[in-house]
mmCIF file of C-alpha atoms in Angstrom:
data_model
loop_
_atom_site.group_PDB
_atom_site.id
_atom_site.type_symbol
_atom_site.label_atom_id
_atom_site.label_comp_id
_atom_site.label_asym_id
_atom_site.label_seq_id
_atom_site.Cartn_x
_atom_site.Cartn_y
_atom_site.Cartn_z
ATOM 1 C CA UNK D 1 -11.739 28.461 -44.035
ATOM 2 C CA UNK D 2 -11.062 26.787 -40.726
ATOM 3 C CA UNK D 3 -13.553 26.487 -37.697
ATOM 4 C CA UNK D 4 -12.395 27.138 -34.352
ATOM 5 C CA UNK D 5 -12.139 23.667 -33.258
ATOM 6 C CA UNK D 6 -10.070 22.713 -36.273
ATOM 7 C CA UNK D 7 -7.276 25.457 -35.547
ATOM 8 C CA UNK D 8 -7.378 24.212 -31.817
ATOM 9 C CA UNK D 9 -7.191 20.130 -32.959
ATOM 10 C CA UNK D 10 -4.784 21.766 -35.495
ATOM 11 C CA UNK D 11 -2.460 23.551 -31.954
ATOM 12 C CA UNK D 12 -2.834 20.731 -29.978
ATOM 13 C CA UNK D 13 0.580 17.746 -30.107
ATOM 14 C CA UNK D 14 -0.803 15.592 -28.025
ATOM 15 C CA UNK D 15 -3.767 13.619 -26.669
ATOM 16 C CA UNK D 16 -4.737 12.280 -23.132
ATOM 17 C CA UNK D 17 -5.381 8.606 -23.076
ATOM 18 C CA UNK D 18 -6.373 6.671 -20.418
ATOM 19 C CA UNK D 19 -5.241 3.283 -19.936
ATOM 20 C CA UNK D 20 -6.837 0.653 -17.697
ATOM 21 C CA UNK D 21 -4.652 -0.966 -14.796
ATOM 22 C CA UNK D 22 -5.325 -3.542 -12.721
ATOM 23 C CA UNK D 23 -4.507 -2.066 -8.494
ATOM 24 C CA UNK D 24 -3.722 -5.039 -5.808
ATOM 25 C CA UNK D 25 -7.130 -5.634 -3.963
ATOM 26 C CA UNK D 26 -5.439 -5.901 -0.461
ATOM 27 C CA UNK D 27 -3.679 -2.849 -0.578
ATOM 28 C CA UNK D 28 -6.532 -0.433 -0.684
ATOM 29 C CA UNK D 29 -5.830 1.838 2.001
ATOM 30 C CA UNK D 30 -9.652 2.640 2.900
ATOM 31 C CA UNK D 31 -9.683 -1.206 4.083
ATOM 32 C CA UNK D 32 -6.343 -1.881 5.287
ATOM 33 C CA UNK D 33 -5.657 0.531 7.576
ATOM 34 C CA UNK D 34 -8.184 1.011 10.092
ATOM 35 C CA UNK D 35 -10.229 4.214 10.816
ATOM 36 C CA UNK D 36 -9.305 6.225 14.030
ATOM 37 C CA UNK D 37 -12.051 8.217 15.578
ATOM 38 C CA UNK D 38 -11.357 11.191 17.126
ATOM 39 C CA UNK D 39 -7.731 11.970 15.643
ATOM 40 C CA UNK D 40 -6.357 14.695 17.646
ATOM 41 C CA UNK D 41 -7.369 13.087 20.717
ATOM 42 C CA UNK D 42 -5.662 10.446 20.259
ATOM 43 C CA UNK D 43 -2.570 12.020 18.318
ATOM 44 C CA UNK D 44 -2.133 13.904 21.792
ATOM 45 C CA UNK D 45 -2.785 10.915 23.708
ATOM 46 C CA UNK D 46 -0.024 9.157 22.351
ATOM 47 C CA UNK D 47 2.237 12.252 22.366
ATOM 48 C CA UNK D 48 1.750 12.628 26.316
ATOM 49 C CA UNK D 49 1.750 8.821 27.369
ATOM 50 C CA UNK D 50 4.413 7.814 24.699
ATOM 51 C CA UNK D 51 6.405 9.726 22.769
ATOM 52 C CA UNK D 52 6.661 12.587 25.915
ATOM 53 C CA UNK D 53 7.453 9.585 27.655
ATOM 54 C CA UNK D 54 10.188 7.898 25.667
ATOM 55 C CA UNK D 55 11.895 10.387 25.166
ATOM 56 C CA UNK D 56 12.396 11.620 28.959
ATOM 57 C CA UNK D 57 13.009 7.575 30.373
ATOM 58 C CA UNK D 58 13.451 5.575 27.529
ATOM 59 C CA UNK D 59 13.253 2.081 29.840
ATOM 60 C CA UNK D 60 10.066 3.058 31.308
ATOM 61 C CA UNK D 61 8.300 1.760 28.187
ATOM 62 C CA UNK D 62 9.090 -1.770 26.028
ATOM 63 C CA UNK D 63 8.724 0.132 22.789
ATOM 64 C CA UNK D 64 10.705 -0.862 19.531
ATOM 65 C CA UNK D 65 11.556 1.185 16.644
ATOM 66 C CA UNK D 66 12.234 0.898 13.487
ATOM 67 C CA UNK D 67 11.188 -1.698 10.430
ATOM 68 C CA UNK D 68 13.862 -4.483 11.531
ATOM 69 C CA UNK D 69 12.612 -4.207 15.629
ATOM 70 C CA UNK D 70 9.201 -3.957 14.991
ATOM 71 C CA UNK D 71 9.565 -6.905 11.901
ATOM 72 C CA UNK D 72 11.334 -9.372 13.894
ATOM 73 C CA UNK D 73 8.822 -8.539 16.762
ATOM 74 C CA UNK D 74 6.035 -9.613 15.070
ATOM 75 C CA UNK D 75 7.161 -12.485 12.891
ATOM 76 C CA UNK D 76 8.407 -14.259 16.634
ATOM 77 C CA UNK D 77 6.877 -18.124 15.189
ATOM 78 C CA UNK D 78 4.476 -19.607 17.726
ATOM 79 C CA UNK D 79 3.427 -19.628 21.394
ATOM 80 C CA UNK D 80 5.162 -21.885 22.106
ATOM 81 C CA UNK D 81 8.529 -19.936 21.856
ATOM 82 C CA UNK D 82 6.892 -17.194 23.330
ATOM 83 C CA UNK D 83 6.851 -17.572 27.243
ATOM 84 C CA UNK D 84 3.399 -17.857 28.857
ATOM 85 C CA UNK D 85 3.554 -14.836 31.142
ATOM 86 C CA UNK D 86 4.523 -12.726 28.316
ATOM 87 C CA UNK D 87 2.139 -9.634 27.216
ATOM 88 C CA UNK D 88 1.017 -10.626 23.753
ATOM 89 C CA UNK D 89 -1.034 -7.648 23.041
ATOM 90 C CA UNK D 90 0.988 -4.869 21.440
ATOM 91 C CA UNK D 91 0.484 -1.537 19.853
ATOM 92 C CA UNK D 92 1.890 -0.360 16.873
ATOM 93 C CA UNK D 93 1.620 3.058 16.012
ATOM 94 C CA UNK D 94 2.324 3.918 12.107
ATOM 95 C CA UNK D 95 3.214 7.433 10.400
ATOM 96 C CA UNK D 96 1.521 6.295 7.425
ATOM 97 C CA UNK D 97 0.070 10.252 6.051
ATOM 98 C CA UNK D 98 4.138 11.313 6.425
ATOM 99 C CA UNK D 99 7.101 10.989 4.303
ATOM 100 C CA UNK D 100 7.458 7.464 4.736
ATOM 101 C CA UNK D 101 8.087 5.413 1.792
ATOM 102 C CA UNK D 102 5.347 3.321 0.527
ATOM 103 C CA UNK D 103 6.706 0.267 -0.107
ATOM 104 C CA UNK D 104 8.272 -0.011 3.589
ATOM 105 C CA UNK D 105 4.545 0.256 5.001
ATOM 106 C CA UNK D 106 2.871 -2.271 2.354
ATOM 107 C CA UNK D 107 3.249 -5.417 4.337
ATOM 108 C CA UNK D 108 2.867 -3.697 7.609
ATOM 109 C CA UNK D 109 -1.073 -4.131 7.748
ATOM 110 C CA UNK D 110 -0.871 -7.618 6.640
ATOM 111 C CA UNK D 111 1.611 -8.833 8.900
ATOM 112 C CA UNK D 112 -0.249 -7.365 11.748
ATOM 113 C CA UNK D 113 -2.966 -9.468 10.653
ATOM 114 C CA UNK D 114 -0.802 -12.520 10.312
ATOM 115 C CA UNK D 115 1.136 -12.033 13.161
ATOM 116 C CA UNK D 116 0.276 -14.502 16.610
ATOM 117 C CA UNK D 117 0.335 -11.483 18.176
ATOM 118 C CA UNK D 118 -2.907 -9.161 18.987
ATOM 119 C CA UNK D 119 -2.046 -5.821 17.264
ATOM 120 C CA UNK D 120 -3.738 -3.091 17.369
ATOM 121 C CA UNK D 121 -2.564 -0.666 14.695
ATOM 122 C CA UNK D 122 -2.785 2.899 15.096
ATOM 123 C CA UNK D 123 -2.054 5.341 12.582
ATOM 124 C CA UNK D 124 -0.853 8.746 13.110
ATOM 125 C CA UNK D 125 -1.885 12.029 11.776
ATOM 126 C CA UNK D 126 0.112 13.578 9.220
ATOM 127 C CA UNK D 127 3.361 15.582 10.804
ATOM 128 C CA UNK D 128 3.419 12.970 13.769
ATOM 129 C CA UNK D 129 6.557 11.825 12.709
ATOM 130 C CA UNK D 130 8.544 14.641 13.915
ATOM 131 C CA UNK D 131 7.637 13.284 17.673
ATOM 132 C CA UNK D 132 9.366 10.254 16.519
ATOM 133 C CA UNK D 133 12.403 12.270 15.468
ATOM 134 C CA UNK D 134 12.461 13.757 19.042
ATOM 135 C CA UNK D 135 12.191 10.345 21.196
ATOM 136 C CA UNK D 136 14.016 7.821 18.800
ATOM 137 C CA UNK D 137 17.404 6.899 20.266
ATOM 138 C CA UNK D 138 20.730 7.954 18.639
ATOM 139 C CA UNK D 139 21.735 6.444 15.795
ATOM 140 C CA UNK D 140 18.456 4.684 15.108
ATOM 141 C CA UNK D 141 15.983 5.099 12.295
ATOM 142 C CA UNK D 142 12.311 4.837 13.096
ATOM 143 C CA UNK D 143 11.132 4.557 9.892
ATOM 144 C CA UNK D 144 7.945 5.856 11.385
ATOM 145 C CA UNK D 145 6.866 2.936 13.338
ATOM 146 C CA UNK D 146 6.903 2.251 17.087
ATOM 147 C CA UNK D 147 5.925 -0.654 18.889
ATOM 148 C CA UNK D 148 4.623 -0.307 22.706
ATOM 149 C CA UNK D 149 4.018 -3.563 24.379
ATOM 150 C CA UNK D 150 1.468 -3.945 26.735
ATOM 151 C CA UNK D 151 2.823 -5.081 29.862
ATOM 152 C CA UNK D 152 2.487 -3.822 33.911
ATOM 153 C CA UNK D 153 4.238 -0.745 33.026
ATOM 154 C CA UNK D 154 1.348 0.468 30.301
ATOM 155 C CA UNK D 155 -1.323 2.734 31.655
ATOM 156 C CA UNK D 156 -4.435 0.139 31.150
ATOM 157 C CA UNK D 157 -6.799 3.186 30.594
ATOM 158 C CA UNK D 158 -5.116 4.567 28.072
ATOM 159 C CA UNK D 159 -4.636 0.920 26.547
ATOM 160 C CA UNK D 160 -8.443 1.158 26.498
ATOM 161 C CA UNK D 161 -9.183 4.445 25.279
ATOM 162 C CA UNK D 162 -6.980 3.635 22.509
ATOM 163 C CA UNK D 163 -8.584 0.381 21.332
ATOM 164 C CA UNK D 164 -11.995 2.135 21.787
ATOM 165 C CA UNK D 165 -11.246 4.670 19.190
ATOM 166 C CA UNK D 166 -9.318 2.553 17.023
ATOM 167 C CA UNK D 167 -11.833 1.147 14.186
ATOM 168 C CA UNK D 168 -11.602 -2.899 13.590
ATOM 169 C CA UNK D 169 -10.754 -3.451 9.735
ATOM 170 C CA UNK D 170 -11.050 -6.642 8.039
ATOM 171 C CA UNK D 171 -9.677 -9.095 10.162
ATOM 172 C CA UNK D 172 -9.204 -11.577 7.550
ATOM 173 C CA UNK D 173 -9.427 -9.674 3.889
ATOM 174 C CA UNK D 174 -8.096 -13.000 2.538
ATOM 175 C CA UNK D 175 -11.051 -15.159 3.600
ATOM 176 C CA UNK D 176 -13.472 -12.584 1.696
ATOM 177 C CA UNK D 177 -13.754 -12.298 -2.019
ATOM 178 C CA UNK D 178 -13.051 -8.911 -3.134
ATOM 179 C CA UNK D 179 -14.264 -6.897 -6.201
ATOM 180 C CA UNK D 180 -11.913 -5.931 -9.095
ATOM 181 C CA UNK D 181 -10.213 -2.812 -8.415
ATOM 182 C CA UNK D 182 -9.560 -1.609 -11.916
ATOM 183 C CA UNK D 183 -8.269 1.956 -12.638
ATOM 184 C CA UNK D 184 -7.422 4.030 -15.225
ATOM 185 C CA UNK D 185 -4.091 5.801 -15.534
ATOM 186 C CA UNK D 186 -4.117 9.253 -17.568
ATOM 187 C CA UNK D 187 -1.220 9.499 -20.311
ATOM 188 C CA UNK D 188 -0.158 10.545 -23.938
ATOM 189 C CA UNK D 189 0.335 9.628 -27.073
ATOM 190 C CA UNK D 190 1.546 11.689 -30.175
ATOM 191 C CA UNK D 191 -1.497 13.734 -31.972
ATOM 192 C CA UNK D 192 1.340 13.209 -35.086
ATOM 193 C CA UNK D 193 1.095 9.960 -36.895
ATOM 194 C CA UNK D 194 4.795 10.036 -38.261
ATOM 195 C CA UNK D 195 6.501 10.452 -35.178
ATOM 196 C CA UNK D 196 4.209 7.614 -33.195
ATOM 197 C CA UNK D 197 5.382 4.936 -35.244
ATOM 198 C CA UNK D 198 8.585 3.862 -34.551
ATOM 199 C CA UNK D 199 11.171 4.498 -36.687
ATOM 200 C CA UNK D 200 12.623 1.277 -38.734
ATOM 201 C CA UNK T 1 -31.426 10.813 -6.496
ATOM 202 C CA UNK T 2 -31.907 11.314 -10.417
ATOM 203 C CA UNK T 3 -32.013 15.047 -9.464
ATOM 204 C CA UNK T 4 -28.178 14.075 -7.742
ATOM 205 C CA UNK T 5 -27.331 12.718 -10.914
ATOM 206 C CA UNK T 6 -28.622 15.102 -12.998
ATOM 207 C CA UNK T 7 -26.494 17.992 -11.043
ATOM 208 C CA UNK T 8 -23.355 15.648 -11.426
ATOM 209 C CA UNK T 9 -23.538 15.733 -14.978
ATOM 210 C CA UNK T 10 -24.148 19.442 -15.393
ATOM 211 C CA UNK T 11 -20.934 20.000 -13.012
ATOM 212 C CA UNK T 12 -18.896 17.940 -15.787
ATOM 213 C CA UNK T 13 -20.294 19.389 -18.528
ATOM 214 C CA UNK T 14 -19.524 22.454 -17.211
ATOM 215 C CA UNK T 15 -15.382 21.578 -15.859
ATOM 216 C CA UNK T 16 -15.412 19.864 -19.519
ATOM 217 C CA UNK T 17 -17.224 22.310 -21.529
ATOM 218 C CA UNK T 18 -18.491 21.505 -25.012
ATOM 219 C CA UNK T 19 -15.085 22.252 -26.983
ATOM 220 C CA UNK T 20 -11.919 20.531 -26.881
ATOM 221 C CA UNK T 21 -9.464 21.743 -23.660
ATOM 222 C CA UNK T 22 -6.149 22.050 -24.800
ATOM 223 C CA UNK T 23 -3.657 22.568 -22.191
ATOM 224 C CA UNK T 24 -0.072 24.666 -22.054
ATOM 225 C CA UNK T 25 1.259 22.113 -22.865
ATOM 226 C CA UNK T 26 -0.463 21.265 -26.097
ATOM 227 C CA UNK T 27 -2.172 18.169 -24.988
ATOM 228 C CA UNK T 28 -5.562 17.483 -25.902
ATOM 229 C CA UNK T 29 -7.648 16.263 -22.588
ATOM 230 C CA UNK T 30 -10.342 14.076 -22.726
ATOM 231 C CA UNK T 31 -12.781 12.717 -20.270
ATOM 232 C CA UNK T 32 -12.146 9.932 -18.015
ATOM 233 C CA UNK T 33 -13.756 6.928 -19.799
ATOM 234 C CA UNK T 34 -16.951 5.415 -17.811
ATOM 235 C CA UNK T 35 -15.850 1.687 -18.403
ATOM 236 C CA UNK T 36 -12.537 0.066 -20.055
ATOM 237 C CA UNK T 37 -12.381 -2.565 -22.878
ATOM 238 C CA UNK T 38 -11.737 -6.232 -21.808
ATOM 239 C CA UNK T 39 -12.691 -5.625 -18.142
ATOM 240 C CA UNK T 40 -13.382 -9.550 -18.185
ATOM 241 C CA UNK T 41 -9.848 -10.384 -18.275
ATOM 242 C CA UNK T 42 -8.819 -8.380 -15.539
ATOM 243 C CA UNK T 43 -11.717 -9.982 -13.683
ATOM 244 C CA UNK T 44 -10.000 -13.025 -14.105
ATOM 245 C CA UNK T 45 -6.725 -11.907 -12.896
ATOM 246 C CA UNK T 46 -8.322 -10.552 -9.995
ATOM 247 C CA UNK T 47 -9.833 -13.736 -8.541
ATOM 248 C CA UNK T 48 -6.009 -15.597 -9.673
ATOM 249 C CA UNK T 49 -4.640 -13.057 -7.637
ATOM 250 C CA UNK T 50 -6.977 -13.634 -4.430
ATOM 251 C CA UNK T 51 -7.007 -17.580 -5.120
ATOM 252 C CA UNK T 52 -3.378 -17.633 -4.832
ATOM 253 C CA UNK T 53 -3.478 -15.573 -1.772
ATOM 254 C CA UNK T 54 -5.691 -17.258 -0.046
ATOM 255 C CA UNK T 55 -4.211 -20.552 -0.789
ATOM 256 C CA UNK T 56 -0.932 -19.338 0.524
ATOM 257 C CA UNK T 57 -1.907 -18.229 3.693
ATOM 258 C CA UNK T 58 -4.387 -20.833 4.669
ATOM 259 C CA UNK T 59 -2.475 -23.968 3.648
ATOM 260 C CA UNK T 60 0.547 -23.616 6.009
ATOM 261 C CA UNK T 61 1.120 -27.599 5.557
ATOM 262 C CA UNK T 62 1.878 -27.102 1.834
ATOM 263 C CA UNK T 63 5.229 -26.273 2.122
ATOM 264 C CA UNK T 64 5.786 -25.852 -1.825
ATOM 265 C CA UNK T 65 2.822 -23.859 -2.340
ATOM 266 C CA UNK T 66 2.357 -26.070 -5.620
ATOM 267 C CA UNK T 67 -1.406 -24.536 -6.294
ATOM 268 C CA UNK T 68 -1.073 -21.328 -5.293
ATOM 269 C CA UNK T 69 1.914 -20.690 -7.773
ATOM 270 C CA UNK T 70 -0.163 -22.606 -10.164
ATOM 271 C CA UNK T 71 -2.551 -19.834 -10.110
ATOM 272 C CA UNK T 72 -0.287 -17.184 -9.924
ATOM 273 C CA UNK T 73 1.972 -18.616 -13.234
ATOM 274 C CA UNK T 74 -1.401 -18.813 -14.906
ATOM 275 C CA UNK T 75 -1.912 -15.171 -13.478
ATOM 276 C CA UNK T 76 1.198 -13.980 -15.046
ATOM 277 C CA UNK T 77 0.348 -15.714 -18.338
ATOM 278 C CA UNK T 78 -2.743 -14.338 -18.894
ATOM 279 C CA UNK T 79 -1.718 -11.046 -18.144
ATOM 280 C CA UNK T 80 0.973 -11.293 -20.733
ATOM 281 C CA UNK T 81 -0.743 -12.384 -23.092
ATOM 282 C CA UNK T 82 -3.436 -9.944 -22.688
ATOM 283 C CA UNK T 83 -1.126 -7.314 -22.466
ATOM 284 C CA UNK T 84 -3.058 -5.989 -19.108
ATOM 285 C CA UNK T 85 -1.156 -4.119 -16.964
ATOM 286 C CA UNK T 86 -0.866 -3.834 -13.140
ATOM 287 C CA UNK T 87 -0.312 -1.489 -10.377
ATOM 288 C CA UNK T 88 3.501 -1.433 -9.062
ATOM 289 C CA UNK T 89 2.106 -2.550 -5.488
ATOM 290 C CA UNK T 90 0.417 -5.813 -6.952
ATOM 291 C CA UNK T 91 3.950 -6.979 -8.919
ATOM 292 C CA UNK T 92 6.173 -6.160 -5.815
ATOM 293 C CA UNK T 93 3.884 -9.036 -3.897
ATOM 294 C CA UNK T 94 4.524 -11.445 -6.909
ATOM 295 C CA UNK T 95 7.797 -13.222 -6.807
ATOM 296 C CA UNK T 96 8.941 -13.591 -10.772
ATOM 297 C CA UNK T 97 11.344 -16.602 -10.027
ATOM 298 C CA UNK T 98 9.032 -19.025 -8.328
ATOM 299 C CA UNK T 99 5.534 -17.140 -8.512
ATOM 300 C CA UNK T 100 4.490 -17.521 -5.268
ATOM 301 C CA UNK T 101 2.557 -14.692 -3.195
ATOM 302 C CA UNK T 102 5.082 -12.619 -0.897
ATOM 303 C CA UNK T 103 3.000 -12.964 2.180
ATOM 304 C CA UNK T 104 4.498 -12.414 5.645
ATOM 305 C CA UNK T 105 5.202 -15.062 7.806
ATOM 306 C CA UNK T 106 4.457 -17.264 5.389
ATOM 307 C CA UNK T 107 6.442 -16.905 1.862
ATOM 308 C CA UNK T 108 8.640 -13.826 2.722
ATOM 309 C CA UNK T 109 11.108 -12.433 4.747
ATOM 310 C CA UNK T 110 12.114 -8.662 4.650
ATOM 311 C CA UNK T 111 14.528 -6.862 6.386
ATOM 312 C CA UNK T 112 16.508 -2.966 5.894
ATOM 313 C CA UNK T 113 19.882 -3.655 4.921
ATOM 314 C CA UNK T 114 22.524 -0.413 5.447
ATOM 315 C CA UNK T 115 25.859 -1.730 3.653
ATOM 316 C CA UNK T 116 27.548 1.483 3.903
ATOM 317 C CA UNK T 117 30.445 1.942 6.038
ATOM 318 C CA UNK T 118 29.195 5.268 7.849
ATOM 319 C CA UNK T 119 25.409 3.691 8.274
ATOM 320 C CA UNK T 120 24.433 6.589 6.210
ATOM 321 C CA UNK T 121 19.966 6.897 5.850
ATOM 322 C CA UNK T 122 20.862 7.262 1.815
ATOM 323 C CA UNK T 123 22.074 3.487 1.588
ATOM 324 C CA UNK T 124 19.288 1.875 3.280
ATOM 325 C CA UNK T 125 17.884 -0.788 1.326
ATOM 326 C CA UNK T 126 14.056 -2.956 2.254
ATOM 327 C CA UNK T 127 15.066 -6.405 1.108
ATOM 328 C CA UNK T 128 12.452 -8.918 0.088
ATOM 329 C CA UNK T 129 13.341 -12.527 0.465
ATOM 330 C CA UNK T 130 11.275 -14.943 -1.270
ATOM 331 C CA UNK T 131 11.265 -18.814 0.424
ATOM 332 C CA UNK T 132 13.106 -19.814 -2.871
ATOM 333 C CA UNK T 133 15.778 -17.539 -2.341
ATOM 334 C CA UNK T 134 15.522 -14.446 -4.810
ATOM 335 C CA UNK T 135 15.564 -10.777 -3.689
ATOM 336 C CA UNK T 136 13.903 -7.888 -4.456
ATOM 337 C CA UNK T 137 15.627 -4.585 -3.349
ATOM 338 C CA UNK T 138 14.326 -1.144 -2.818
ATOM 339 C CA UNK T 139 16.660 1.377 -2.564
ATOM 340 C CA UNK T 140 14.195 3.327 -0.466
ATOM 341 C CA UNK T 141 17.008 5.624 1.274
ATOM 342 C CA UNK T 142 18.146 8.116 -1.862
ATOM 343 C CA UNK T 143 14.920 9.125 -2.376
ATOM 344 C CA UNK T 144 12.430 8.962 0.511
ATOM 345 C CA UNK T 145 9.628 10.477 -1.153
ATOM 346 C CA UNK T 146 9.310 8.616 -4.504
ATOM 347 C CA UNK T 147 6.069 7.655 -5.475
ATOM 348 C CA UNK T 148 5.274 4.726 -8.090
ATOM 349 C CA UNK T 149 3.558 6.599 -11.022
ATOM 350 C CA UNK T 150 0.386 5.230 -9.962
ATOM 351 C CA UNK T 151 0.487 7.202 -6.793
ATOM 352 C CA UNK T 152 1.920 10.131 -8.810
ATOM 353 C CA UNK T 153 -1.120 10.431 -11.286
ATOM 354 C CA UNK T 154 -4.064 9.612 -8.749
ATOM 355 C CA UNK T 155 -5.462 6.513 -10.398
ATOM 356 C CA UNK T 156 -8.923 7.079 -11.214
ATOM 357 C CA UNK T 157 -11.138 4.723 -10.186
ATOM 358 C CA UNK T 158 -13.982 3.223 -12.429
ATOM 359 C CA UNK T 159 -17.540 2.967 -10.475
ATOM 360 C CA UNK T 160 -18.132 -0.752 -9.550
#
């Protein structure tokens, strides 16, 4: 006569395993990607002095989209090729919670960090990217990034209340010694013996 | 706090309960485990990892990178040999030709690529270009929403 748990061992195919995996320490998003305070605030503040913007005179702002744009941008080599009256600070603004694929936003914090540059990255609440949709020119992807440099044209007090909210990360992860970040994935293996060796 | 940790334990008891959980689909499930064999060696790929890095980024004289793909050959050894495995994110930053770091600015260029004749969104393609010349390519564009298995599954994370 069979207990209970033996007819349910007995039903079951398959077990759960868990097996340990080793995730990159400068990709974890609590550290790259810094904190914004006050969300919706600024999620409308960059819909009204931005996107609203853009998308009704598209000169009136030196804003960049798209990965190649905002790339290029931001890998420009030294100050010395960069002229001397030029704005250097720029913001970057990042659908990172929408359907934007991973591996496109990956290098994105650490180039910002790299970068000669002084970015401040900003990223938007999830379903921002449909303002993107709306101000992006024809027959350019966004890839849900814009760049807005700061120059004379750039409200200054929204520049501030922007970089006010906007929560400093790491500035140099690199320099900093970081603690394993070891995980465990959940899979399965056969419950039956014959079938999980392989067959010769 | 032991009161905390007390009431944690009776919550998993309870989600767990004392027999076996079989799902639909006649898989056994078992509790996450609390620590993972070997942890040392993954340890050790860890600091190769952030070694390498570091190297690469601050040593913008050393144009060959020799140490910091010393490290990360030694990285990719080990892990062989070990048979540990890592996330999807970690091996795109590895390049497997000349195992340096893919670091911005410094080792790598990347770029979207569109080769189609209609500049269709489906045929995008991120390029990665290592400084020795090899290529990774992600044919992000048919499938926008694909997630590494990692991402999938919610890796669980083991308390420090």
């Amino acid at each position: 006569m069979s207990s209970l748990k033996q007819l349910q061992q007995k039903s079951a195919r398959k077990k759960q395993v868990y097996k340990p995996i080793l995730d990159n320490p400068y990709t974890d998003e609590a550290h790259n990607w810094p904190y914004v305070e006050d969300q919706p605030l600024v999620a409308e503040l960059v819909r009204s002095h931005v996107t609203e913007v853009l998308r009704h005179a598209p000169e009136s702002l030196d804003a960049r989209f798209g990965f190649n744009a905002v790339v290029k941008y931001l890998e420009q080599p030294s100050f010395e090729t960069v002229a001397a009256d030029e704005p250097s600070r720029v913001f970057l603004f990042v659908c990172n919670r929408d359907s934007v694929p991973s591996v496109l936003l990956a290098q994105i914090p650490v180039l910002a960090r790299v970068s000669r540059r002084d970015v401040v990255l900003i990223p938007l609440p999830r379903g921002f990217v449909s303002h993107f949709d709306k101000c992006c020119p024809a027959g350019q992807y966004h890839d849900g990034l814009l760049l807005v440099v700061q120059n004379t044209d750039f409200d200054l007090q929204f520049a501030s209340q922007l970089t006010r909210r906007v929560g400093h990360v790491t500035p140099k992860p690199w320099l900093k010694f970081n603690e394993s970040r070891i995980g465990v994935v959940a899979s399965e293996v056969s419950l039956n013996a014959r079938s999980a060796k392989p067959t010769k | 706090m032991a009161r905390k940790a007390h009431k944690d334990e009776g919550k998993l008891a309870q989600k767990w309960g004392k027999g076996p959980q079989i799902n639909e689909n006649g898989v056994l499930l078992v509790q996450p485990p609390k620590s993972v064999p070997n942890k040392d060696h993954m340890q050790r790929l860890n600091y190769l990892f952030q070694a390498s890095t570091y190297h690469t980024i601050v040593d913008q004289d050393d144009k060959s990178h020799a140490l910091s793909r010393m490290y990360m050959r030694n990285l990719d050894l080990i892990q062989k040999k070990t048979k540990s495995a890592l996330t999807p994110g970690m091996k795109r930053q590895i390049c497997k030709r000349c195992h340096r770091v893919l670091v911005p600015m410094r080792t790598l260029e990347q770029s979207v690529v569109n080769e189609s004749k209609n500049n269709v969104r489906q045929s995008q393609v991120l390029v990665l270009t290592c400084k020795c010349g090899s290529k990774k390519r992600f044919p992000y564009g048919q499938d926008t929403k694909y997630k590494t298995h990692v991402e999938r599954d919610n890796l669980i994370f083991l308390q420090r």
